[in-house]
Short mmCIF file of C-alpha atoms and ligand atoms in Angstrom, two decimals:
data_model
loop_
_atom_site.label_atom_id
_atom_site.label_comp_id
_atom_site.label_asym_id
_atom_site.label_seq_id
_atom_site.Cartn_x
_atom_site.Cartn_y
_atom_site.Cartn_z
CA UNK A 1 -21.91 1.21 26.74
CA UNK A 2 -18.69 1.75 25.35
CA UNK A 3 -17.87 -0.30 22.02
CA UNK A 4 -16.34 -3.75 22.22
CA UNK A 5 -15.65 -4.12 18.60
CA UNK A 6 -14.60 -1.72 15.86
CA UNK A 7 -15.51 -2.43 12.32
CA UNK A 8 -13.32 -0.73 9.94
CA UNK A 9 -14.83 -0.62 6.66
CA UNK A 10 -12.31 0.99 3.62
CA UNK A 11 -14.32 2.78 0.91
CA UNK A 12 -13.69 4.08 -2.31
CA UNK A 13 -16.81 4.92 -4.23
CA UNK A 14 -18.65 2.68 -2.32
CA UNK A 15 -21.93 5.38 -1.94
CA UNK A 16 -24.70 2.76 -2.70
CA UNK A 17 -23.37 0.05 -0.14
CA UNK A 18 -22.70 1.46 2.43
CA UNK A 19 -26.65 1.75 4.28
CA UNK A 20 -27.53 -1.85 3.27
CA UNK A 21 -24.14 -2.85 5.34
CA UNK A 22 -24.59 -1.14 7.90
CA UNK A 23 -28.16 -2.59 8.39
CA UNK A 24 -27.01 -6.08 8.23
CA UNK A 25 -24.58 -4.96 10.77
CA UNK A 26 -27.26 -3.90 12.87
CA UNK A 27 -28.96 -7.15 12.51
CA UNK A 28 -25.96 -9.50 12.86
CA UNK A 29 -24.32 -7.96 15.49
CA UNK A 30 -27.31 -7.38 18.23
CA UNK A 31 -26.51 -8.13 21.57
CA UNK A 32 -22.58 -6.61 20.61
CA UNK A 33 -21.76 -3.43 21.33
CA UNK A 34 -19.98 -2.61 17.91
CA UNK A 35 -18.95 0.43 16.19
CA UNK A 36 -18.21 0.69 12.46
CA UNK A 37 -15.23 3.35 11.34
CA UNK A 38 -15.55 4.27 8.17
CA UNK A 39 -12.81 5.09 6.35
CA UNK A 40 -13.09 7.12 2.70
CA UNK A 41 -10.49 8.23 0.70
CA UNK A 42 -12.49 11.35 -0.42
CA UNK A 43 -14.12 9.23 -2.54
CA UNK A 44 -15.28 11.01 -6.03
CA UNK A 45 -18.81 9.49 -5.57
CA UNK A 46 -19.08 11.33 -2.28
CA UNK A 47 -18.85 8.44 0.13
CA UNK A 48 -18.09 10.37 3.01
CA UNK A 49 -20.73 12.59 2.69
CA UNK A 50 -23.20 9.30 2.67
CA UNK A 51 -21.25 7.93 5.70
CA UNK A 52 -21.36 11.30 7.16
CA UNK A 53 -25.53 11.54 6.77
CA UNK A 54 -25.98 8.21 8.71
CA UNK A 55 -23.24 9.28 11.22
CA UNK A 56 -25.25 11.93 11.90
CA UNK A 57 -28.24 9.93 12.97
CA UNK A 58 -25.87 6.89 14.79
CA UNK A 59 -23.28 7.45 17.28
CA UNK A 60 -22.09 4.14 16.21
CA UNK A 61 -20.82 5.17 13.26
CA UNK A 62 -17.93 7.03 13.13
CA UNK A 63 -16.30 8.47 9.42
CA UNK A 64 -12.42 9.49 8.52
CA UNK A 65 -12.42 10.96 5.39
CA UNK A 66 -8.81 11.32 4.19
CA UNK A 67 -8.13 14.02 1.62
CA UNK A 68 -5.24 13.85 -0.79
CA UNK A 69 -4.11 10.33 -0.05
CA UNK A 70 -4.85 6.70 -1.52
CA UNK A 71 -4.52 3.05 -0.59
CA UNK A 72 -6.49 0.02 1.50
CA UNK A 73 -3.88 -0.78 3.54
CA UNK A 74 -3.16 2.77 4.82
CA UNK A 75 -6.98 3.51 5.36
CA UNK A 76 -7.16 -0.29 7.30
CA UNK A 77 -4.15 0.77 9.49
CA UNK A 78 -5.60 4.06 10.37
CA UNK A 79 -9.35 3.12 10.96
CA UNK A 80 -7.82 0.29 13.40
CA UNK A 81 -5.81 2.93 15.26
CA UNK A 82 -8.54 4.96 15.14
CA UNK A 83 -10.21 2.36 18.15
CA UNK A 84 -10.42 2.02 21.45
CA UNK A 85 -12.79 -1.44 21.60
CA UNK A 86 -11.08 -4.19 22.78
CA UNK A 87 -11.20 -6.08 19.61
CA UNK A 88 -11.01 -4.22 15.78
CA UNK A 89 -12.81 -6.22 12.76
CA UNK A 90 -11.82 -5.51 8.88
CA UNK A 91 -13.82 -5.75 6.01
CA UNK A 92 -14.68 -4.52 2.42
CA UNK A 93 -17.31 -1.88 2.72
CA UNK A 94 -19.46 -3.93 -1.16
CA UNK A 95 -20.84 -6.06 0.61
CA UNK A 96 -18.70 -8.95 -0.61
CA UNK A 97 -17.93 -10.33 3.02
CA UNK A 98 -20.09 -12.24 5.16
CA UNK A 99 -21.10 -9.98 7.80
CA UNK A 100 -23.02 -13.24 9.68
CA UNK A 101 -19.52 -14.66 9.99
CA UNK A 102 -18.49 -11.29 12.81
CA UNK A 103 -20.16 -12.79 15.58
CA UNK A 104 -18.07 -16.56 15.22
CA UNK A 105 -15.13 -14.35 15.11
CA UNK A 106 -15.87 -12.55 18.34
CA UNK A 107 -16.69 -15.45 20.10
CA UNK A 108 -13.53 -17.58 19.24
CA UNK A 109 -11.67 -14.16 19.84
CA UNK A 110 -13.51 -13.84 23.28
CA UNK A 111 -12.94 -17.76 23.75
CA UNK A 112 -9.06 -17.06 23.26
CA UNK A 113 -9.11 -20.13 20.64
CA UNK A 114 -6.93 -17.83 18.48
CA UNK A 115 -5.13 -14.13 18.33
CA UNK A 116 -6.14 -13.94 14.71
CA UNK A 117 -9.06 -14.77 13.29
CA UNK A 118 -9.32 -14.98 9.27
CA UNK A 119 -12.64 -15.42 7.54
CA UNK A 120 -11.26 -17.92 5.00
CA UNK A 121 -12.71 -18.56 1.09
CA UNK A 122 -10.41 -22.03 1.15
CA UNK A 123 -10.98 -23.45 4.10
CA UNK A 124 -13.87 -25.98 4.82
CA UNK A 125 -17.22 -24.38 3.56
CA UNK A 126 -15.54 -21.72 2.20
CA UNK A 127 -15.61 -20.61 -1.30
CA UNK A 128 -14.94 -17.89 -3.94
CA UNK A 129 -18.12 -18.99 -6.02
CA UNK A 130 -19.38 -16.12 -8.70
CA UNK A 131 -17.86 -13.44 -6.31
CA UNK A 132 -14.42 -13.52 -8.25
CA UNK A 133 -13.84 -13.54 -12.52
CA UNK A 134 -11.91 -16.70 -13.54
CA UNK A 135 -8.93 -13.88 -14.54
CA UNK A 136 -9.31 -12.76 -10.91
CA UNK A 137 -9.50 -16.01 -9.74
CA UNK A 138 -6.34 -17.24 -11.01
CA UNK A 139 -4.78 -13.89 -9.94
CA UNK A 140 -5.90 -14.57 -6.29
CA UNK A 141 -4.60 -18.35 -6.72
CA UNK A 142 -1.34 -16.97 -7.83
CA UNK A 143 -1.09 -14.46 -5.39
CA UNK A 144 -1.96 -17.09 -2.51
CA UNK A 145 0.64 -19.24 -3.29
CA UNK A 146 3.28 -16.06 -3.36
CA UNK A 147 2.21 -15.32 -0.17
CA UNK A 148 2.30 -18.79 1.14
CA UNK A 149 5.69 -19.19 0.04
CA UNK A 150 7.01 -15.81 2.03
CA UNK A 151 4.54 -17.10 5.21
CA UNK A 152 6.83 -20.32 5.30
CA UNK A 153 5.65 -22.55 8.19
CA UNK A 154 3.52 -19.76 9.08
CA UNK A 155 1.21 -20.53 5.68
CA UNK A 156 -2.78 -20.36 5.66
CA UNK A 157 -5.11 -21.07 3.24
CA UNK A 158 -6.24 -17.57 2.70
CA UNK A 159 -3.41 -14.95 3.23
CA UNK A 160 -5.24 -12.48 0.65
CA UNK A 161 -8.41 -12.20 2.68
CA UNK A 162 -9.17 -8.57 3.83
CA UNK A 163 -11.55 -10.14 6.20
CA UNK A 164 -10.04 -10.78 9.79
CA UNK A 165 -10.73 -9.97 13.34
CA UNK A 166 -7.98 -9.67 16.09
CA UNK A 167 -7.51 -8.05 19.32
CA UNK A 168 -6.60 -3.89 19.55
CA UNK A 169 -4.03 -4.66 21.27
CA UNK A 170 -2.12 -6.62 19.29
CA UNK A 171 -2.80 -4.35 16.66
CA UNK A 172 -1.06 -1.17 18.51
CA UNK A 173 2.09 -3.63 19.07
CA UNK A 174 2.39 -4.43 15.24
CA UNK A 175 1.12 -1.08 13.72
CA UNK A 176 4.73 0.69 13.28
CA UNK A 177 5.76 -2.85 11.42
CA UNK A 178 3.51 -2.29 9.07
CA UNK A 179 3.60 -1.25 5.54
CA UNK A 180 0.70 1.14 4.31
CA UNK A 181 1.07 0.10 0.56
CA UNK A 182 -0.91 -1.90 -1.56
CA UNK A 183 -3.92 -4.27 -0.51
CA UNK A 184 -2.66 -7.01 1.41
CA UNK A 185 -2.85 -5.76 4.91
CA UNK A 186 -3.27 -9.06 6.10
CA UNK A 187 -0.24 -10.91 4.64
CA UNK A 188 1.44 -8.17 5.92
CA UNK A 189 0.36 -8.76 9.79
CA UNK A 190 0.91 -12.40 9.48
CA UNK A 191 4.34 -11.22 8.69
CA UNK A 192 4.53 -8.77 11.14
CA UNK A 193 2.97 -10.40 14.43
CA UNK A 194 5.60 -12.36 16.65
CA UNK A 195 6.32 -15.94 15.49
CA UNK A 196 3.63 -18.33 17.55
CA UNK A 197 0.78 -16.08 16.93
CA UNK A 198 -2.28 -18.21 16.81
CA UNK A 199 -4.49 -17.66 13.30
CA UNK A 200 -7.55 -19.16 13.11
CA UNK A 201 -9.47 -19.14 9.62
CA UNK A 202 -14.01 -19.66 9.34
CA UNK A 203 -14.93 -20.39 6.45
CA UNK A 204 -17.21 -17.77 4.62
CA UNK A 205 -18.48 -17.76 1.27
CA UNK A 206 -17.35 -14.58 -1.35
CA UNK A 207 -20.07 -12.76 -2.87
CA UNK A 208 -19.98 -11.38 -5.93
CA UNK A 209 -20.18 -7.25 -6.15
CA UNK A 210 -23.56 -5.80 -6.12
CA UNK A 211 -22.98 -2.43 -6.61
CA UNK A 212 -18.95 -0.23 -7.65
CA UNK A 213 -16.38 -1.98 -9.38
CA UNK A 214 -13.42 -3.21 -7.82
CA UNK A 215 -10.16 -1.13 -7.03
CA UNK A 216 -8.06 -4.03 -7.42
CA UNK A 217 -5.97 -2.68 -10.66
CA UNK A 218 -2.49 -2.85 -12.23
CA UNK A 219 -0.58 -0.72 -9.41
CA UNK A 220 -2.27 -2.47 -6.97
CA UNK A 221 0.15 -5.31 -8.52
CA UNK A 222 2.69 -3.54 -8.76
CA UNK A 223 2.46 -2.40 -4.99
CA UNK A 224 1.98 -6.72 -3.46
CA UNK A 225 5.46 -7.33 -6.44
CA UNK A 226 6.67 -4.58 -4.47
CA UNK A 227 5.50 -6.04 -0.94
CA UNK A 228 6.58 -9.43 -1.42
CA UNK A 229 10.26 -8.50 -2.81
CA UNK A 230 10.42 -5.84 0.25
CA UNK A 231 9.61 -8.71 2.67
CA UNK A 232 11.74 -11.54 0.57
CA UNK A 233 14.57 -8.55 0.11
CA UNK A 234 14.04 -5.42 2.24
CA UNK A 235 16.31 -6.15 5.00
CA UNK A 236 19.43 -5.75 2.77
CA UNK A 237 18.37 -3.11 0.17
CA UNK A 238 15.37 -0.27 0.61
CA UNK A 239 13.03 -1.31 -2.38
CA UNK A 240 12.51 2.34 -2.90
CA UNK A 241 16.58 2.06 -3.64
CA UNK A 242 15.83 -0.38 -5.83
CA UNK A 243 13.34 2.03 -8.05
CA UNK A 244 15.30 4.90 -7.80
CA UNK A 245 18.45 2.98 -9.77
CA UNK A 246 16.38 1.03 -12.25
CA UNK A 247 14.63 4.41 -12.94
CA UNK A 248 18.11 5.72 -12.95
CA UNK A 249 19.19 3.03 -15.79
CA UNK A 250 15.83 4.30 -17.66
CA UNK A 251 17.37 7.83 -17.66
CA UNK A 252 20.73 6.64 -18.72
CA UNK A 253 18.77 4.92 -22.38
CA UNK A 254 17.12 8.03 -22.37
CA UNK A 255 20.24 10.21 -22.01
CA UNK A 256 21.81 7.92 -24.71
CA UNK A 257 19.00 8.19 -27.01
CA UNK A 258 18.81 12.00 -26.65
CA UNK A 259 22.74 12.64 -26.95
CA UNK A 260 22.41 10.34 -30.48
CA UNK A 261 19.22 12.57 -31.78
CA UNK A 262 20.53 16.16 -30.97
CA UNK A 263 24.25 15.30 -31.77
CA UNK A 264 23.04 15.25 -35.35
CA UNK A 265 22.13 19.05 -35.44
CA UNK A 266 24.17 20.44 -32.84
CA UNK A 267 27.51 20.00 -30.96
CA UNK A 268 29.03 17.69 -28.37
CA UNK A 269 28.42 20.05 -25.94
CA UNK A 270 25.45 21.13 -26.30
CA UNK A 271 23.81 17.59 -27.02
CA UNK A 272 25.05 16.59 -23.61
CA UNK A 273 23.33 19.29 -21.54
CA UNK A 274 20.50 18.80 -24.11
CA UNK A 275 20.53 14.92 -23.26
CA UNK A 276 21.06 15.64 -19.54
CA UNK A 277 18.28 18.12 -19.03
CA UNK A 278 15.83 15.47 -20.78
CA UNK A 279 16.94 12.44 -18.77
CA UNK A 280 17.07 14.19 -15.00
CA UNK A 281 13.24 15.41 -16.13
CA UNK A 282 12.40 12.03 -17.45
CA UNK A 283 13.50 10.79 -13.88
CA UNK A 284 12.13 13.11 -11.61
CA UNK A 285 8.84 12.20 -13.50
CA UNK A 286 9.16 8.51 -13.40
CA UNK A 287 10.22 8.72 -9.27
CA UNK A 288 7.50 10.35 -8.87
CA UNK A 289 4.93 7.98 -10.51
CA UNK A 290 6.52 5.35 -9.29
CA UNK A 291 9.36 5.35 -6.36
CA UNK A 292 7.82 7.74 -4.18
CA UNK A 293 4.40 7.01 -5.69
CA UNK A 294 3.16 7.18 -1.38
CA UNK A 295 4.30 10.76 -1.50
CA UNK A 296 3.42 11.84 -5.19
CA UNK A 297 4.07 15.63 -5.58
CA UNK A 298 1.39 17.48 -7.28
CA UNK A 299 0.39 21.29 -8.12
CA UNK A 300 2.93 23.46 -6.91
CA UNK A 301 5.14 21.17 -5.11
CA UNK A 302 5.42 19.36 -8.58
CA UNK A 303 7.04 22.62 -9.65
CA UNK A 304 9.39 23.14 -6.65
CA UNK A 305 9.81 19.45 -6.77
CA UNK A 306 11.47 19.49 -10.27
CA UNK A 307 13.78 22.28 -9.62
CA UNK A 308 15.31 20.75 -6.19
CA UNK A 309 15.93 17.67 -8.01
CA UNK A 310 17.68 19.04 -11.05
CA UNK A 311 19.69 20.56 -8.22
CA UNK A 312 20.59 17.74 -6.48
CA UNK A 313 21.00 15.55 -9.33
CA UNK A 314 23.10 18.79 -10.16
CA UNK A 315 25.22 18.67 -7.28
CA UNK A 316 25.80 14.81 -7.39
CA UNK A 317 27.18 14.92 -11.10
CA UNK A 318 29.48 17.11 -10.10
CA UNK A 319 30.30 14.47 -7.11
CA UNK A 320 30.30 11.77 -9.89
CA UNK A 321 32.89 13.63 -12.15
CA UNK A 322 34.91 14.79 -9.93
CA UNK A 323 35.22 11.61 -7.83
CA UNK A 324 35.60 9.83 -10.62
CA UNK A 325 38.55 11.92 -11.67
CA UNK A 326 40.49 11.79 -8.49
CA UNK A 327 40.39 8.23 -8.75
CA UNK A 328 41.49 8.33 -12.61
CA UNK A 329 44.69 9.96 -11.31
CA UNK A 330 45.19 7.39 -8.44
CA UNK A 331 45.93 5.54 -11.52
CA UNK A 332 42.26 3.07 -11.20
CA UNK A 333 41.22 1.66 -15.06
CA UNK A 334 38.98 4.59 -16.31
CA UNK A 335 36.36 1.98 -15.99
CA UNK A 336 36.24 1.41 -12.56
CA UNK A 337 36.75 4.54 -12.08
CA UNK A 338 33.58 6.05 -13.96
CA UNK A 339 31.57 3.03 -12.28
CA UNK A 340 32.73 4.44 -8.64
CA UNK A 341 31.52 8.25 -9.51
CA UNK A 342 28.23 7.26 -10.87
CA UNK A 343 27.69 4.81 -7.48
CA UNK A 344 28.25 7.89 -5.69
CA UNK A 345 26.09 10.25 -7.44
CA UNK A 346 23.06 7.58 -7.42
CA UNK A 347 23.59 7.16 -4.15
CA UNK A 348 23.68 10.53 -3.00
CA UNK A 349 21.13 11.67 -5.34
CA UNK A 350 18.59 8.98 -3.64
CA UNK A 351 19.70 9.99 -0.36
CA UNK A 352 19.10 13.49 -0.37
CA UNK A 353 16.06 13.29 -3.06
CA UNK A 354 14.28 10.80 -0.37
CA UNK A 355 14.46 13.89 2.59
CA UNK A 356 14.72 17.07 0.12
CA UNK A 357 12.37 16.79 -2.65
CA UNK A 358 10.11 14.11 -2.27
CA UNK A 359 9.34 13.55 1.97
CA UNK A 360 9.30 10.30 3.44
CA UNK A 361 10.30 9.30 6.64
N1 GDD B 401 -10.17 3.93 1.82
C1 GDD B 401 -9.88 3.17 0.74
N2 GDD B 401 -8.88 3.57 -0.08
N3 GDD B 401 -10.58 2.06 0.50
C2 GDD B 401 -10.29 1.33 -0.59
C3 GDD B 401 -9.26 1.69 -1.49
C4 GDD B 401 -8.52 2.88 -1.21
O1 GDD B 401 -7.61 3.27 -1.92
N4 GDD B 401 -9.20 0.74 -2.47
C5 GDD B 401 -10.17 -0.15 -2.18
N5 GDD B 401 -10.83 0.20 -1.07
C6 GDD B 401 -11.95 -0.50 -0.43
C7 GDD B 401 -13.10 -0.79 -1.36
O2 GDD B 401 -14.02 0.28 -1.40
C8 GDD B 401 -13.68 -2.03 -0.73
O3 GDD B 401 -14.53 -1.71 0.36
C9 GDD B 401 -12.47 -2.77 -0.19
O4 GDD B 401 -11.47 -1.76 -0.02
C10 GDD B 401 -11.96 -3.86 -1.14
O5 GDD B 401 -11.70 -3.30 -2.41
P1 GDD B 401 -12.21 -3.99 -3.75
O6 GDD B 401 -11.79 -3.09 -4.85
O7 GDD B 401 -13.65 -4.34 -3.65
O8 GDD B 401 -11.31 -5.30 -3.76
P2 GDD B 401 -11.65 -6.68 -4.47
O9 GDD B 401 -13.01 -7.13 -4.11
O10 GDD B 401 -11.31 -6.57 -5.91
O11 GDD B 401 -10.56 -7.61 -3.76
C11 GDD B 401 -10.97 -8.55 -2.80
O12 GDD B 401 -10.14 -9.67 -2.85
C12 GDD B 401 -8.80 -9.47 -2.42
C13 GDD B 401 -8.03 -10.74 -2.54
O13 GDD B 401 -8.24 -11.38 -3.74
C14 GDD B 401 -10.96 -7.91 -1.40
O14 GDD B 401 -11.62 -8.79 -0.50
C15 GDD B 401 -9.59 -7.69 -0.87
O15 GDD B 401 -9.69 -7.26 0.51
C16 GDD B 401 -8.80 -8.97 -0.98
O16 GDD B 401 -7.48 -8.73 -0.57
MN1 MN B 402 -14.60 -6.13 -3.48
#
């Protein structure tokens, strides 16, 4: 029999847990015909090979190991594509969700009580208990309320949960919505699923980690600050936009900084190309880490990277100045008129870096 429900499970260096869950899948889920799809980001502990070993042995289980990429909610996007059940299942891979919740979930899925169903630490029964530090716990609080605030009328009591269960279908209407970033690949379907959607949260109880550590870490963060201001903002300015100009006001302090330093032991002149140099590499760097961290360049392509973008940041001063000097003549206040080149250079340096040197869509 074909599978009626996919389990995605994301792992990273998640080796140990991965045969006790999928026994206690076995047991929870007889009389289903489920699947799991593993999904490892070439895990350093050699996940995939693990998952690979018992996929060998089960048919059930079925492994994407992704090389050269990172990220929850990209590997939970993919591993749901990935099916062709009627109904797709997410959960952590350490053993810190309730598997004997999956079957409720089917059934009120199968029952068409809801479209989404949640398995909930703050509803009813539900609880966090040892499975979360108090630091983490006030984190997760925090973060609920953030994403309560963007859900609007829409709010539940756990947004953060990467526990849910919802039909394939609705997942292959949604999936080009989403964003791949960061953890919180539910908030982000909440968001994304038309308005009326019916979410229905079971209560399960969090269990603390048996074996790993968590992945949850300072750029993860970063990447649900980033989420929530793209939702809250996105529609009138690309957040990537907004990186590439407040790394752009970075460079300027360090162009400043440099032109000070080296103007002490060498000319105007020089200092400025000195100064200039410095900043574009101090950008390209910083972009890198951090605007187009989804598309890093590495190796080689770090290389080739650096020298396209000193040429288009090349080209576009030479937009800035001499924009900015046409409108000097038309007789605008230097000021303005400085302002109006370097809006034009930022802008068509982010333009043409976005296609050119770093790829994104
Ligand atoms: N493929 C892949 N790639 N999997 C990943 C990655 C990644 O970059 N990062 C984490 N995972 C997997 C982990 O291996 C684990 O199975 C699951 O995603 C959750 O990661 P954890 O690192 O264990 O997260 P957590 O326990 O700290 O966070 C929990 O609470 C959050 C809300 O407070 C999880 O339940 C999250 O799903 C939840 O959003
Ligand atoms: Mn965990």
């Amino acid at each position: 029999m074909t599978a009626q429900l996919s389990v995605v499970l994301p792992c990273f260096n998640e080796r140990d847990n991965l045969a006790p869950l999928l026994a206690r899948l076995e047991t929870v889920l007889a009389g289903v015909a489920w699947e799991a799809i593993i999904v490892d980001d070439d895990s350093p502990d050699r996940t995939w090979d693990a998952a690979k070993r018992i996929a060998a042995a089960d048919s059930r289980v079925r492994v994407l190991r992704r090389v050269g990429r990172r990220g929850l909610a990209s590997a939970v996007i993919e591993g749901m594509l990935a099916s062709a059940a009627p109904y797709v299942a997410v959960m952590d891979a350490d053993l810190q969700h309730d598997e004997a919740l999956l079957p409720a979930m089917l059934r009120a899925l199968r029952e068409d009580r809801a479209e989404i169903i949640v398995g909930s630490r703050h509803v009813g029964s539900g609880s966090v208990g040892e499975g979360l530090s108090p630091a983490r716990r006030s984190l997760s609080d925090l973060g609920t309320a953030a994403a309560n605030l963007l859900l609007g009328a829409r709010a539940i009591g756990d947004p953060m949960s990467g526990f849910f269960m919802l039909p394939r279908a609705l997942v292959e209407a949604v999936a080009p919505e989403l964003s791949a970033q960061g953890f919180k690949i539910l908030l982000d379907l909440l968001l994304s699923v038309p308005r009326g959607t019916r979410v229905l949260e079971l209560p399960y109880a969090f269990r603390p980690r048996a074996a790993g550590a968590s992945k949850l870490d300072a750029r993860v963060l970063l990447d649900f600050a980033g989420l929530l201001l793209d939702k809250s903002f996105g529609w009138a300015v690309p957040l990537r936009f907004i990186a590439f100009a407040a790394v752009g006001v970075i460079g300027l302090v360090v162009h400043m900084a440099v032109l000070a330093l080296v103007l002490g032991v060498a000319g105007f002149g020089a200092a400025q190309w000195t100064a200039t140099l410095v900043a574009m590499t101090a950008n390209f760097f910083l972009n890198n880490a951090i605007t187009y961290r989804d598309v890093k360049l590495s190796g080689s392509g770090l290389v080739r990277g650096l020298v396209l973008f000193y040429g288009v940041c090349g080209l576009g001063a030479f937009a800035n100045v001499g924009i900015a000097r046409v409108l000097y003549q038309d007789a605008l206040a230097w000021g303005l008129a400085g302002v109006a080149g370097a809006a034009i250079s930022v802008v068509w340096n982010y333009a043409v870096s976005a296609t050119l040197v770093w790829r994104t869509r």
